[in-house]
Tab-separated table of C-alpha atoms and ligand atoms in Angstrom:
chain	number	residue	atom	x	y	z
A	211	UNK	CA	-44.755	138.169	-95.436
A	212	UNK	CA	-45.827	134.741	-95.588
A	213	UNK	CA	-48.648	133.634	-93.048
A	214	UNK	CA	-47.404	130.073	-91.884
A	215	UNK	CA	-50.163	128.845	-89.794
A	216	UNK	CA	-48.492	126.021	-88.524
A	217	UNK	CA	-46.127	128.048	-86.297
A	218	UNK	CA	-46.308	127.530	-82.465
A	219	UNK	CA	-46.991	131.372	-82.277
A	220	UNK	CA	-47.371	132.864	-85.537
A	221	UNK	CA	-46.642	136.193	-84.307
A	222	UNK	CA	-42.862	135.094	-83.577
A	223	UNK	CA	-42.173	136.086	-86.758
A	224	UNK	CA	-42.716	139.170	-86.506
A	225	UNK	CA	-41.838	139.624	-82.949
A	226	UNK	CA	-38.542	138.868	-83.859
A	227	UNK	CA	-38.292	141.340	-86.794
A	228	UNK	CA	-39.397	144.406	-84.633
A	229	UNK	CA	-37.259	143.727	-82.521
A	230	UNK	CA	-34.448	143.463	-84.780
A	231	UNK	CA	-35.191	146.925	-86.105
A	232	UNK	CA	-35.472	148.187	-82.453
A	233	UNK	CA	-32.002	146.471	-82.005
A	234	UNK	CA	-31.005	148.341	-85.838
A	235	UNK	CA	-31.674	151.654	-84.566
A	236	UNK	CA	-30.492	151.471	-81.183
A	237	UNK	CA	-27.037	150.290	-82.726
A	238	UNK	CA	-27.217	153.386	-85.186
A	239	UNK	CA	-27.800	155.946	-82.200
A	240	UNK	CA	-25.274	154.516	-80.162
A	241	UNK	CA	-22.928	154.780	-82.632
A	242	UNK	CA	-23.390	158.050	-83.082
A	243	UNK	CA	-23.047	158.754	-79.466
A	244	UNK	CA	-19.476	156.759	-80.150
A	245	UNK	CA	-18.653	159.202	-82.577
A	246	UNK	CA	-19.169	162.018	-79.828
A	247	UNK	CA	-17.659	160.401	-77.148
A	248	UNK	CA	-14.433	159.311	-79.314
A	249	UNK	CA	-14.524	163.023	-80.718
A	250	UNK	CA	-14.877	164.670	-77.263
A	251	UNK	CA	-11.906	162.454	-75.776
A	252	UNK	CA	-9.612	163.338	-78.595
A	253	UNK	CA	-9.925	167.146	-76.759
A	254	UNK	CA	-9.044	165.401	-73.609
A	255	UNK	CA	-5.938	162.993	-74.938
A	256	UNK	CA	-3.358	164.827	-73.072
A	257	UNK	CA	-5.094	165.016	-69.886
A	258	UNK	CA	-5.053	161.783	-67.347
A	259	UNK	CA	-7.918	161.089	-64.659
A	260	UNK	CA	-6.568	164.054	-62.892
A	261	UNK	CA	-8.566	166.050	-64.967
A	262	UNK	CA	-12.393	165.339	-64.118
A	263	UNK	CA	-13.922	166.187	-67.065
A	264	UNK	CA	-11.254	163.291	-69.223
A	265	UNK	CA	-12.605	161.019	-66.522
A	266	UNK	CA	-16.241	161.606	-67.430
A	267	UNK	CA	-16.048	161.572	-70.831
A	268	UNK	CA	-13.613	157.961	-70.234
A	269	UNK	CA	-16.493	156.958	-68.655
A	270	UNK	CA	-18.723	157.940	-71.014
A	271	UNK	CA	-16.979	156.214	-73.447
A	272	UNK	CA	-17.156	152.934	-72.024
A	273	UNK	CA	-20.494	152.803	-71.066
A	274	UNK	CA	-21.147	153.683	-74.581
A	275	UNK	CA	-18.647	151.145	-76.020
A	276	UNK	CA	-20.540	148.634	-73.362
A	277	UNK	CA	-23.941	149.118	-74.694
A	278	UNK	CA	-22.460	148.958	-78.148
A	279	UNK	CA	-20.884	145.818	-77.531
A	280	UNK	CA	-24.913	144.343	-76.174
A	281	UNK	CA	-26.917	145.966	-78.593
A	282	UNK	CA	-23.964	144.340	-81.542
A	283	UNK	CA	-24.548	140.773	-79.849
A	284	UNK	CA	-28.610	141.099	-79.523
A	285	UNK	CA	-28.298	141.850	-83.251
A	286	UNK	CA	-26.592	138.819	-84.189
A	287	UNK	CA	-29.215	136.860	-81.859
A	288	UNK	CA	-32.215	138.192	-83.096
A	289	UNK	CA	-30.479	137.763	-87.484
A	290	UNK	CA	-29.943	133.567	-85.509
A	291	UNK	CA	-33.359	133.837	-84.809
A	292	UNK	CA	-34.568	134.787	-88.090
A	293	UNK	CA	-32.672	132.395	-89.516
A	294	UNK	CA	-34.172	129.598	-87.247
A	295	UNK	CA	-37.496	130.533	-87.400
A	296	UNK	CA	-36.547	130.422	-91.485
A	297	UNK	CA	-35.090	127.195	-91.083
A	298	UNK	CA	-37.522	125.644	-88.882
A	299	UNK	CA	-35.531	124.938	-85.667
A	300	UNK	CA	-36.410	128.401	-84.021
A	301	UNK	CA	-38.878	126.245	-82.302
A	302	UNK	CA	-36.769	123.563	-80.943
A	303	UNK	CA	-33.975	123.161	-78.003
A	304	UNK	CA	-30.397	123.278	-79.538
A	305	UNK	CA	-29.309	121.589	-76.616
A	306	UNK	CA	-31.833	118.749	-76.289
A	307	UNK	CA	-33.894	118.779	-79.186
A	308	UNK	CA	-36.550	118.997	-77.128
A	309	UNK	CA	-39.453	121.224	-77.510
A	310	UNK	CA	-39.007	125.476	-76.745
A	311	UNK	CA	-42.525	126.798	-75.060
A	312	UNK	CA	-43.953	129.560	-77.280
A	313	UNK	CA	-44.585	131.024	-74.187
A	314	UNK	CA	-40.765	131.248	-73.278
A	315	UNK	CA	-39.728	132.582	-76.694
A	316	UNK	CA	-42.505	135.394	-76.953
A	317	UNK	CA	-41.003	136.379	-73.956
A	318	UNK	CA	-37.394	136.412	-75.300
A	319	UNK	CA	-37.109	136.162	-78.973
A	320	UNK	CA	-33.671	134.961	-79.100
A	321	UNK	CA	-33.853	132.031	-76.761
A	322	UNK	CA	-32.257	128.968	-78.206
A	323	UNK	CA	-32.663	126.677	-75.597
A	324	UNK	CA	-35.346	125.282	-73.877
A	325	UNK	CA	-35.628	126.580	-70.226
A	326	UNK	CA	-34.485	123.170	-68.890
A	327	UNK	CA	-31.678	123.055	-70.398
A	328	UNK	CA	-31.096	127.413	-69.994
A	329	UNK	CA	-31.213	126.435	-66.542
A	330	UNK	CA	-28.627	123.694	-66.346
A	331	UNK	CA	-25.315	125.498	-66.354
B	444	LIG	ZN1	-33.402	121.650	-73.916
């Protein structure tokens, strides 16, 4: 990887990539667990919530298709992020152009507003 020593925080960079491969693998294992979960209620299909073990595994499966649904979404924020930091804009407000402290995107990689501005609904 290139070192850029101009960056606000040149460990963003990489911040941002390990935690895109945290995000990668988290995605793969809860897919997986989708498989189960889809697999398990398929033995269930003709029961309704009468039957408490369907009602576990329905609620199984949502919390699974839940944290699916975040981890897919954190994913496409962190590949935004890459592509900022790429671009040259990871470091700047999208709402006001304004400056983003270093200090509030070490914190949270994906932030793409400044915390004025994240604050102001
Ligand atoms: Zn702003």
């Amino acid at each position: 990887m290139e070192h850029e020593p101009d960056l606000p925080d040149p460990d963003a960079p990489e911040r941002v990539r390990r935690a895109r491969d945290d995000a990668a693998r988290s995605a793969e294992e809860l897919a997986r667990q989708w498989e189960q979960v889809v697999e398990a209620s398929e033995f269930t299909n003709n029961d309704d919530e009468h039957d408490p073990e369907g009602s576990t595994i329905a609620y199984e499966r949502e919390q699974v298709r839940s944290m699916l649904g975040r981890v897919k979404r954190e994913l496409e924020a962190l590949d935004l992020a890459a592509e900022r930091l790429r671009e040259g804009t990871y470091w700047t407000c999208e709402r006001c152009g304004g400056p983003i402290d270093p200090d509030r995107l070490a914190a949270r990689p994906t932030a793409r507003a400044c915390i004025g501005c994240a604050r102001r609904p």
